[in-house]
mmCIF file of C-alpha atoms in Angstrom:
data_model
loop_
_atom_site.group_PDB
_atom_site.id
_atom_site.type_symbol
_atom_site.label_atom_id
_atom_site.label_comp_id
_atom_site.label_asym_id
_atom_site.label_seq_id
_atom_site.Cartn_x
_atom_site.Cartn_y
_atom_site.Cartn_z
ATOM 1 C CA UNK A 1 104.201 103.422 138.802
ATOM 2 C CA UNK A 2 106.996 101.705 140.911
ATOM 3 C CA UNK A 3 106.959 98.265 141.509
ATOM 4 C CA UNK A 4 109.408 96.639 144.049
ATOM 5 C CA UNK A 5 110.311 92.910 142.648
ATOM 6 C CA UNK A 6 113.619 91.920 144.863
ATOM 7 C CA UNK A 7 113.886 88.539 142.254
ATOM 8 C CA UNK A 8 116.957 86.685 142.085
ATOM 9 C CA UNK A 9 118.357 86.702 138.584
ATOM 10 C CA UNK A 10 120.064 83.543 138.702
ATOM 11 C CA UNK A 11 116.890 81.838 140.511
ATOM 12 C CA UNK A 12 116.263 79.861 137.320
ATOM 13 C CA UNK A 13 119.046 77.781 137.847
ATOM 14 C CA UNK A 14 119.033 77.710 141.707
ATOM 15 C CA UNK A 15 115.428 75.910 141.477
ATOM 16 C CA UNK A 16 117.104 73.337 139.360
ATOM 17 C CA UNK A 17 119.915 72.887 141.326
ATOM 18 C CA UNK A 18 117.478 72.332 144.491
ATOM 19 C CA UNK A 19 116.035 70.038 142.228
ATOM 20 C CA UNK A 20 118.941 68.148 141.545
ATOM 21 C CA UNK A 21 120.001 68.357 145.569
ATOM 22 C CA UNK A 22 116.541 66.379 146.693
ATOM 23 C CA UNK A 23 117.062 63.801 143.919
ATOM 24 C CA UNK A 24 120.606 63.413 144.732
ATOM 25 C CA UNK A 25 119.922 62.843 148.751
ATOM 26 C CA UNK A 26 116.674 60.728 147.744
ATOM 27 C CA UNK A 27 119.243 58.198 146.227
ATOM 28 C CA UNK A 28 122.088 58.791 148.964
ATOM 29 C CA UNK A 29 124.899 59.802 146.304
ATOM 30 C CA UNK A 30 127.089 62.185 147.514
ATOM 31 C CA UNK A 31 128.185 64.681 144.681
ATOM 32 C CA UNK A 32 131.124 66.170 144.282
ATOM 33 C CA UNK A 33 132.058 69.299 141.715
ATOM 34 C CA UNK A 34 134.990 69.086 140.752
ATOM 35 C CA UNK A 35 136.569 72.264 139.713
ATOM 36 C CA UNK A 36 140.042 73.866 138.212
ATOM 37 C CA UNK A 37 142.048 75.424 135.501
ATOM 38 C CA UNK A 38 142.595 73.422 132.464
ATOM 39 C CA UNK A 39 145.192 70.783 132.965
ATOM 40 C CA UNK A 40 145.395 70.344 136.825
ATOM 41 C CA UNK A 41 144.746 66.930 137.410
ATOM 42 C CA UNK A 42 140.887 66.649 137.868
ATOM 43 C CA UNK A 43 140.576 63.472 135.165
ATOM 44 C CA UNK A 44 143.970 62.359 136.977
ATOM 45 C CA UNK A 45 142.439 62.441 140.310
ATOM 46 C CA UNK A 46 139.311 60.445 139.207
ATOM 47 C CA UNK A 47 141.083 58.131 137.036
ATOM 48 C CA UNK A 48 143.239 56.924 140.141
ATOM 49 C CA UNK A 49 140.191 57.094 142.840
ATOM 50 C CA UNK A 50 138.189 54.780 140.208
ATOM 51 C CA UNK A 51 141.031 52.245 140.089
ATOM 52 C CA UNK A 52 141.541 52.607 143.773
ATOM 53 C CA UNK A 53 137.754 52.317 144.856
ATOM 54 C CA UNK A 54 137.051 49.455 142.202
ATOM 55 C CA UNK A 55 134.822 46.609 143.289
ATOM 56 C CA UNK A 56 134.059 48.909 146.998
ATOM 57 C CA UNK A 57 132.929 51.973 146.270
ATOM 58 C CA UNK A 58 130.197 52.765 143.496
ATOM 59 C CA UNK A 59 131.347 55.341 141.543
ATOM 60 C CA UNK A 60 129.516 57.580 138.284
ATOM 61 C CA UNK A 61 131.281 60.751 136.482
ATOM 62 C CA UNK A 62 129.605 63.025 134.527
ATOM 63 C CA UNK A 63 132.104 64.871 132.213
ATOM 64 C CA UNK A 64 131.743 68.592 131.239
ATOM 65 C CA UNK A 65 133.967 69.835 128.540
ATOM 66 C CA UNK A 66 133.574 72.327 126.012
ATOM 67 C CA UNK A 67 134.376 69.862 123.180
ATOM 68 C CA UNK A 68 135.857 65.966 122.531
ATOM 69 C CA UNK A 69 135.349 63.087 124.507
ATOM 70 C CA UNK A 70 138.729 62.771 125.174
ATOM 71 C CA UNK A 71 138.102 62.444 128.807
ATOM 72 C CA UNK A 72 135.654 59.654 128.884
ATOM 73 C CA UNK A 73 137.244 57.778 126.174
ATOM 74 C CA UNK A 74 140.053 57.911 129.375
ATOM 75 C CA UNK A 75 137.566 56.743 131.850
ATOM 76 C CA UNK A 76 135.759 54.046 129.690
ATOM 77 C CA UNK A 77 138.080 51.425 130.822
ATOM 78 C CA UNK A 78 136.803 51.238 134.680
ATOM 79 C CA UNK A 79 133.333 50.134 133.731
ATOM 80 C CA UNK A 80 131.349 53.044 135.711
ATOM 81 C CA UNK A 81 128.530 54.742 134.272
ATOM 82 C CA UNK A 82 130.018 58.044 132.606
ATOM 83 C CA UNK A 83 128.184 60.813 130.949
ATOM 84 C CA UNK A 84 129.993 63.894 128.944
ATOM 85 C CA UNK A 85 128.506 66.591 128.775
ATOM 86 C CA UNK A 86 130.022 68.537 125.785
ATOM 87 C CA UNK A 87 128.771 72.407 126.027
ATOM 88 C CA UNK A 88 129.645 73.206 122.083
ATOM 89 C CA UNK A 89 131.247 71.880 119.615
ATOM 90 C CA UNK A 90 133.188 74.974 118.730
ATOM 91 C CA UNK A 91 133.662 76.738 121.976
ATOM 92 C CA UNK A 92 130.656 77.226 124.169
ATOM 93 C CA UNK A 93 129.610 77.217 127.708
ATOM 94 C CA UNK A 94 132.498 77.743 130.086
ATOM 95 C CA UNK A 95 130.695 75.994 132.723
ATOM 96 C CA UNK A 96 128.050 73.316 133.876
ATOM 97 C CA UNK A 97 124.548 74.736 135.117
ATOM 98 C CA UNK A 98 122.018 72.984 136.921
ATOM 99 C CA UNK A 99 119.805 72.072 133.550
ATOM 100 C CA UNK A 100 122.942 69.820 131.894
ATOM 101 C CA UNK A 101 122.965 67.704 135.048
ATOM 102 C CA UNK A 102 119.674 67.264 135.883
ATOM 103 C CA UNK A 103 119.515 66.204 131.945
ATOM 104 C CA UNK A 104 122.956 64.191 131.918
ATOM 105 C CA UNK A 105 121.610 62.396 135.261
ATOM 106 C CA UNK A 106 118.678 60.880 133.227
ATOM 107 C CA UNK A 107 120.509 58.305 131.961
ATOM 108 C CA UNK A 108 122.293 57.517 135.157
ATOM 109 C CA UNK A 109 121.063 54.696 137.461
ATOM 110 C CA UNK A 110 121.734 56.531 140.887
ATOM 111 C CA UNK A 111 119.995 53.714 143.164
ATOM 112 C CA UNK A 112 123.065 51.939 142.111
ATOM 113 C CA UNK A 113 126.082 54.663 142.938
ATOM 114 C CA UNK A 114 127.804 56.128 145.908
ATOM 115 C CA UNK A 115 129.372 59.141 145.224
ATOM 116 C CA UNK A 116 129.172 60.906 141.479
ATOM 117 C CA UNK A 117 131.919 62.925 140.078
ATOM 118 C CA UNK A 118 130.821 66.040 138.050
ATOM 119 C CA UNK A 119 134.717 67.164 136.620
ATOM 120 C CA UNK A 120 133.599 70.708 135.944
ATOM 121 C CA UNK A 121 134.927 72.551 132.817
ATOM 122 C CA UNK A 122 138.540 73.593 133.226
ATOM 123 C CA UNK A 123 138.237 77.105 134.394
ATOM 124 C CA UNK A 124 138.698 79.039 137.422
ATOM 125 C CA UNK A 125 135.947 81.733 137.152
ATOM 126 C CA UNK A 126 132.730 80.894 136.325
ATOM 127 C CA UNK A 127 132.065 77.180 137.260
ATOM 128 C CA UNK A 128 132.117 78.697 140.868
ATOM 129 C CA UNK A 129 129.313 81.088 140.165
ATOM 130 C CA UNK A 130 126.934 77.763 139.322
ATOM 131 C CA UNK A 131 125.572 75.553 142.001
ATOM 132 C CA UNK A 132 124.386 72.237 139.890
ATOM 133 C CA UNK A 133 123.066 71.061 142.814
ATOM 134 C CA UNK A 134 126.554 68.792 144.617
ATOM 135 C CA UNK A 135 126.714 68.582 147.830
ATOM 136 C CA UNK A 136 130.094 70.648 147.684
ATOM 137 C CA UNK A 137 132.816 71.929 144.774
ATOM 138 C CA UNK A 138 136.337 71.134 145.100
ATOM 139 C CA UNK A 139 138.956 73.204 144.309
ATOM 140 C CA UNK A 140 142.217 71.356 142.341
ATOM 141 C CA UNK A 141 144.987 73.926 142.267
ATOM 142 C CA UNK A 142 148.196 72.164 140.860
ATOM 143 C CA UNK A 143 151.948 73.473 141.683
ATOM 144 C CA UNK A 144 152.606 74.104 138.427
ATOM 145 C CA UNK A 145 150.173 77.170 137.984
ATOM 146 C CA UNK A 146 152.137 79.130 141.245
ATOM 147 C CA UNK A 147 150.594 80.091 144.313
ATOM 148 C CA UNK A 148 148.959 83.316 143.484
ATOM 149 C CA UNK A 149 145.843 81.852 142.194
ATOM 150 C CA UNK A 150 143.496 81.528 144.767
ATOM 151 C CA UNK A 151 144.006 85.134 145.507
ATOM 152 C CA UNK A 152 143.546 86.036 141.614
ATOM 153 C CA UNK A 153 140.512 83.868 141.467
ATOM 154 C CA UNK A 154 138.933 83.758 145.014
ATOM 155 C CA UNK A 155 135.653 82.479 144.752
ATOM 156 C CA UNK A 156 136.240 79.102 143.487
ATOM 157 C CA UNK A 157 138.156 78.686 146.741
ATOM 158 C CA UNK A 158 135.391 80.231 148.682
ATOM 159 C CA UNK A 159 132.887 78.505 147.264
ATOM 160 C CA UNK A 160 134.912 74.998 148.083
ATOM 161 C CA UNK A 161 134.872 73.119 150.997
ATOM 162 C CA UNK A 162 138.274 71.327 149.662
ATOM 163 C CA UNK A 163 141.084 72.115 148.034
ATOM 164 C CA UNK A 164 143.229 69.938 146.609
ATOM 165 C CA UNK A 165 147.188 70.489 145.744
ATOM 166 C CA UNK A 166 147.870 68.760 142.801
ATOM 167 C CA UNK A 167 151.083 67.564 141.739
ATOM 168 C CA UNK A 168 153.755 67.724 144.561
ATOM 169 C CA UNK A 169 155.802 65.231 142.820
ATOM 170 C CA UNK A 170 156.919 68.887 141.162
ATOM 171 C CA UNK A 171 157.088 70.528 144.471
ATOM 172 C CA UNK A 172 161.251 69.933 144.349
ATOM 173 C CA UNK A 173 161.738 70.656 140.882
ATOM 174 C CA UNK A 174 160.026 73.347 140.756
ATOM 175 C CA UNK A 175 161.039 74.954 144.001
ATOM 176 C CA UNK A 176 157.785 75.202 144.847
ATOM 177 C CA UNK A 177 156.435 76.827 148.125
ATOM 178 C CA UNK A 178 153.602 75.210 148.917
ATOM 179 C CA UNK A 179 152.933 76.907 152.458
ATOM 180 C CA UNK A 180 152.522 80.199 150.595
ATOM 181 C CA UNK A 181 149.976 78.393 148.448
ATOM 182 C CA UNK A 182 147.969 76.973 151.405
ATOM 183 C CA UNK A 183 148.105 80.524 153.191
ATOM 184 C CA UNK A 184 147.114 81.903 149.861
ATOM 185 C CA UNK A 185 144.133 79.686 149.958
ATOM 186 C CA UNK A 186 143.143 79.932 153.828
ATOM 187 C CA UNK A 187 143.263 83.980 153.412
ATOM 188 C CA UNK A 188 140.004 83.925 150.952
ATOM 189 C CA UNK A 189 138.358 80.826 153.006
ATOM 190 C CA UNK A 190 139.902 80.488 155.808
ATOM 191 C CA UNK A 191 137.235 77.666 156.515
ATOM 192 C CA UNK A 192 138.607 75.349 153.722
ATOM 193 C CA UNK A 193 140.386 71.836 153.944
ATOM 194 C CA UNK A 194 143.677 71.495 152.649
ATOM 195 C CA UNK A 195 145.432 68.561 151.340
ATOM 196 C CA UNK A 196 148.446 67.843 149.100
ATOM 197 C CA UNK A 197 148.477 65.031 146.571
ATOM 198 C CA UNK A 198 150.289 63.324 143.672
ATOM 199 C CA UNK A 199 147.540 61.686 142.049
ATOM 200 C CA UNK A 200 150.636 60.834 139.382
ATOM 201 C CA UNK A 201 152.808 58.904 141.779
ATOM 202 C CA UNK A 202 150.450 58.535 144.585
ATOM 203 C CA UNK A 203 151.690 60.652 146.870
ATOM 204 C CA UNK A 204 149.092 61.951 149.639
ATOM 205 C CA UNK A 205 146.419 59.904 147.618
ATOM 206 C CA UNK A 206 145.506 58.020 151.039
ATOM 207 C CA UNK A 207 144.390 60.797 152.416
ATOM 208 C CA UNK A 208 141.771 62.004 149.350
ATOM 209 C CA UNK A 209 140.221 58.137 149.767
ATOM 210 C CA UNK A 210 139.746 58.704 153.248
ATOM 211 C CA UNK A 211 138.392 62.077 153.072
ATOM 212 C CA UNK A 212 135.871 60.441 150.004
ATOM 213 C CA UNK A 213 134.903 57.553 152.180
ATOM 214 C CA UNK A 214 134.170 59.862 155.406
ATOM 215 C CA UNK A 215 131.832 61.662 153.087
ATOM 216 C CA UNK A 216 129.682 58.706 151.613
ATOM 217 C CA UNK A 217 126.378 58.453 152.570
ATOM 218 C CA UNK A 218 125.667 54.643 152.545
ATOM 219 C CA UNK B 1 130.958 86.634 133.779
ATOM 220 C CA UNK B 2 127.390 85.759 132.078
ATOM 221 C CA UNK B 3 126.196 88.742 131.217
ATOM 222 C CA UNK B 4 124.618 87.715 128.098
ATOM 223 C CA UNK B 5 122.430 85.252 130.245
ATOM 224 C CA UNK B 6 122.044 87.510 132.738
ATOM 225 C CA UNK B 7 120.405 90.136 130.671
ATOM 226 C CA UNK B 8 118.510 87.262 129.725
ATOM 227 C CA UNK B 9 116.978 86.729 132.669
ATOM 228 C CA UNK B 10 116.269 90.239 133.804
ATOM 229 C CA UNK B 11 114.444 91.211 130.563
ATOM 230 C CA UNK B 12 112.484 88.041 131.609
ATOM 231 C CA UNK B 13 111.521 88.537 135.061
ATOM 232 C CA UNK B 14 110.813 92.171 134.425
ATOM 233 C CA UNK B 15 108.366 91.205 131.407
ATOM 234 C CA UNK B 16 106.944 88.990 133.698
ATOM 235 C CA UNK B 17 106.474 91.016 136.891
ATOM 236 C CA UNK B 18 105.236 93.927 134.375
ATOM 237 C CA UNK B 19 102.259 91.845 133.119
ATOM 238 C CA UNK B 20 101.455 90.609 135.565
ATOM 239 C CA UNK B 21 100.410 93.540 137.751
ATOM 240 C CA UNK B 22 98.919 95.082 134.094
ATOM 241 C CA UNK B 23 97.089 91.551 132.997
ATOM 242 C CA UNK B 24 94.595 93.273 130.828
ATOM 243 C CA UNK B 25 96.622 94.163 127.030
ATOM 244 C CA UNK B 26 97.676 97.957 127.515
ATOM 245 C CA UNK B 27 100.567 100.036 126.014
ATOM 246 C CA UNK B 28 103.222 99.199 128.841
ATOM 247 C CA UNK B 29 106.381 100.959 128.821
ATOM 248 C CA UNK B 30 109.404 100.646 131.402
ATOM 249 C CA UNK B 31 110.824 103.106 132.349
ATOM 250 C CA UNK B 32 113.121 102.380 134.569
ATOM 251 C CA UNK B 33 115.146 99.147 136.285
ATOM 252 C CA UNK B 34 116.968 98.933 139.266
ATOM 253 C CA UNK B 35 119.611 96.583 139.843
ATOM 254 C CA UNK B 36 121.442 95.159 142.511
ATOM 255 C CA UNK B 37 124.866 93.508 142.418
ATOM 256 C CA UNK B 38 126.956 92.369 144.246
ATOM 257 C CA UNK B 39 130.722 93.136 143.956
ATOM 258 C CA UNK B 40 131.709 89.729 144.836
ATOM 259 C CA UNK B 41 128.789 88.238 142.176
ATOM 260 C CA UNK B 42 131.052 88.620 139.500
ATOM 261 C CA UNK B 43 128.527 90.518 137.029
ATOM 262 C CA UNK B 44 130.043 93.161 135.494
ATOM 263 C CA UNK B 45 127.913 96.396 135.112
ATOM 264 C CA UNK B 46 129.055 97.782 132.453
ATOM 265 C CA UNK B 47 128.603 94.508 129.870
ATOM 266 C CA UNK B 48 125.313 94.326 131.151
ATOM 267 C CA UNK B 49 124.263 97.567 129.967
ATOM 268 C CA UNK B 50 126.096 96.884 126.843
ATOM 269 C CA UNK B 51 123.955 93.238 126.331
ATOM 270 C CA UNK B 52 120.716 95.110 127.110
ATOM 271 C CA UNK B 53 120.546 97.850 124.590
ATOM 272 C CA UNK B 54 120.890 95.111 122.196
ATOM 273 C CA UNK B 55 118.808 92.568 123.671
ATOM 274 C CA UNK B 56 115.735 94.850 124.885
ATOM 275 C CA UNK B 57 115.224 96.321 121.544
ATOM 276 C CA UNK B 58 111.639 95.817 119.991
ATOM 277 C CA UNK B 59 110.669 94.960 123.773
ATOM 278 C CA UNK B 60 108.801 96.960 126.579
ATOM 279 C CA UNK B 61 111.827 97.615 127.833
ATOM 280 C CA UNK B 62 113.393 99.289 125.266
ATOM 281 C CA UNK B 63 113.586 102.473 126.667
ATOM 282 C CA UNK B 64 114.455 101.398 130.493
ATOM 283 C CA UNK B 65 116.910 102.921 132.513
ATOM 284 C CA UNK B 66 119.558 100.690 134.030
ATOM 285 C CA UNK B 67 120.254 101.794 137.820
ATOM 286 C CA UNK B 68 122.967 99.817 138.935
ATOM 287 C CA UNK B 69 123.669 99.552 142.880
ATOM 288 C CA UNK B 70 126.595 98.031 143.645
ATOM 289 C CA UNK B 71 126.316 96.004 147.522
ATOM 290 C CA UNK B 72 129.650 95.897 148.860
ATOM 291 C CA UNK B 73 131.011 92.780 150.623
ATOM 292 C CA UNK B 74 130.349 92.655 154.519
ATOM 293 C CA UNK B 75 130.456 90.000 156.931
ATOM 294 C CA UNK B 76 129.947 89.516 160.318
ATOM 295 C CA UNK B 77 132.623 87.599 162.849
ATOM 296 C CA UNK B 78 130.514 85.072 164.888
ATOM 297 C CA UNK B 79 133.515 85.308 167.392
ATOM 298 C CA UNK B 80 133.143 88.928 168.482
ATOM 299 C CA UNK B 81 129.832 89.808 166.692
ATOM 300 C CA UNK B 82 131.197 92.705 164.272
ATOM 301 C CA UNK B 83 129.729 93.431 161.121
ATOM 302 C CA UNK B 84 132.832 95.140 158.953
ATOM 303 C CA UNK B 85 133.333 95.378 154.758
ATOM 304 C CA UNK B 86 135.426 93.498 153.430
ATOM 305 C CA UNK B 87 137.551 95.625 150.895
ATOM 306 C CA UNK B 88 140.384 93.053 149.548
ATOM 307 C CA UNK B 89 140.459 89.374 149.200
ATOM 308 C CA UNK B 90 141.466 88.416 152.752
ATOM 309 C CA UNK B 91 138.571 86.358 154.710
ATOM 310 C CA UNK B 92 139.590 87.409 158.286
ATOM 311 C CA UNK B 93 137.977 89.469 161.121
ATOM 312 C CA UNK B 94 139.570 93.145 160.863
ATOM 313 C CA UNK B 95 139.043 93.902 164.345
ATOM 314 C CA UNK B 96 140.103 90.294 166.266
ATOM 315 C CA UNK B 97 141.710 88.657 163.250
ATOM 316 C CA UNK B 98 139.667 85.547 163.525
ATOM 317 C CA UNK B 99 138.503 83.506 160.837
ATOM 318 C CA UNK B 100 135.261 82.525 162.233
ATOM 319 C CA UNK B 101 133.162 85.031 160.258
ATOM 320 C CA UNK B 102 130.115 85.055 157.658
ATOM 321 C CA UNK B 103 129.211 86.288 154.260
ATOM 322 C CA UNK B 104 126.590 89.127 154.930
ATOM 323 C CA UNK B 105 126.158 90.836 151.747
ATOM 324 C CA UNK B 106 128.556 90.987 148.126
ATOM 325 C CA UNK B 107 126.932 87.758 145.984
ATOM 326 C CA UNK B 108 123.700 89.593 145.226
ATOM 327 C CA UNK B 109 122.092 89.506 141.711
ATOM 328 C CA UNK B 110 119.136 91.172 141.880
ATOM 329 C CA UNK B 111 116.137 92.877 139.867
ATOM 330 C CA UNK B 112 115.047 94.890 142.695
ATOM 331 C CA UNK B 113 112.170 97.624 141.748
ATOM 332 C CA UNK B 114 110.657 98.385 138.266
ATOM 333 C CA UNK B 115 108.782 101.405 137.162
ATOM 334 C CA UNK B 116 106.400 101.739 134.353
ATOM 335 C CA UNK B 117 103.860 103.353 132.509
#
């Protein structure tokens, strides 16, 4: 006999995701996934938005990396609650699912925050493919990695309702054309914001606060 | 992509929709599965049969046929209400060139029929 199931394969984590989504808006913490390659600035960005919100804005960060704890040790020094979430010692899980936040959130006190940071693992493919439960991903493309990316790896940048441009300090040396980038990045989502920051010398970085702050929920 | 955990899952949710409709302990053997992806999911077909002759073994599934449909990627442009496939990475309408469109179909990952014995 033939039965006809129609069941979502990934459904296991989408239920925890939803999960995570109602406790998230129960507490009024907007939650941002943060998500690029290795190396384009995501610890950067939160690093200087941390220093920059300090005292106004209550900020967590929940830190996924394969391995080390390199990138909270960096973090420890702003006195926000941080978890890392480390998928293997030696090499594992390319990506955050919905289960290692709704367990790293556990020991996060999110009457008390804002907005929390989840810095995805660095990778362009698969963090995209798992909702955790944010209320959106953004994409951190940085100058130095060309502009051809977004069409190599489209659905981050389709899944994203920002992308960032990393690193324009470079734009000069690099003779870097960022309009080809953005077009690059507006032909797979054509629905996507754009902006261009240094979170290194600060260049644009107005703009990111702003676009944070609009976003808050209390 | 995932395929590991995405063989995973299927050989879950088909154990679980087989026993369902047979509660009582019988001999159940599937036969075959039928698939549905996406070509904008990511899954890749081919690793997924690979991960399940290794993974079903010693199940009921162990001698199910994989039947793979692959959903291509369609939209449809809220502007002038055209449904169209989208056949390379470029987001746009192909008939007004607008970029007010939506995602139809091309993210699926679906077990969507089962038959058993």
């Amino acid at each position: 006999m033939e039965i006809k199931v129609v069941k979502n394969v990934l459904a296991a984590n989408e239920n925890i995701a939803q999960a995570n989504r109602e406790l998230f808006e129960k507490n009024r913490v907007l939650v941002l996934n943060m998500i690029s390659s290795p190396g384009a600035g995501k610890t950067l960005i939160i690093e200087k938005t941390l220093e920059a919100f300090a005292g106004d804005v209550r900020m967590g960060v929940i830190e996924g990396d394969i391995t080390t704890t390199l990138d909270a040790e960096r973090l420890k020094k702003y006195d926000v609650p941080i978890v890392q979430i480390n998928t293997e010692t030696f090499g594992g899980d390319c990506h955050l699912d919905a289960n290692m936040i709704a367990n790293a959130v556990k020991d996060v006190d999110l009457t008390r925050l804002d907005a929390l940071f989840i810095e995805n693992v660095g990778n362009l493919v698969c963090p995209a493919e798992f909702n955790v439960g944010e209320d959106c991903k953004i994409a951190v493309a940085s100058i130095p990695e060309g502009v051809d990316k977004p069409l190599k790896y489209p659905l981050v940048f389709i899944e994203s309702k920002l992308a960032i441009i990393n690193k324009i300090d470079l734009e000069s040396v690099l003779e870097f054309d960022t309009e080809k980038l953005k077009n690059n990045i507006l032909k797979v989502n054509p629905k996507i914001e754009i902006m261009s920051i240094s979170a290194k010398t600060g260049a644009g970085f107005d703009g990111w606060l702003k676009w944070l702050k609009l976003h808050l929920k209390k | 992509m995932h395929e590991a955990y995405i063989t995973e899952n299927i050989i879950k949710i088909v154990d679980e929709c087989v026993r369902k409709e047979r509660p009582v302990p019988a001999k159940i053997t599937v036969k075959r599965i039928k698939l549905k992806f996406g070509k904008m999911s990511g899954v890749v077909s081919d690793s997924v049969k690979f991960c399940f002759d290794i993974m079903a073994k010693d199940t009921i599934l162990e001698d199910a046929r994989l039947e793979i449909e692959e959903i291509p990627v369609t939209a449809l442009c809220r502007d002038c209400n055209r449904t169209f496939r989208i056949e390379e990475v470029c987001f746009f309408c192909r008939e007004c060139g607008r970029s007010n469109i939506e995602i139809l179909t091309g993210r699926e990952i679906l077990v969507d029929a089962i038959e058993f014995s």
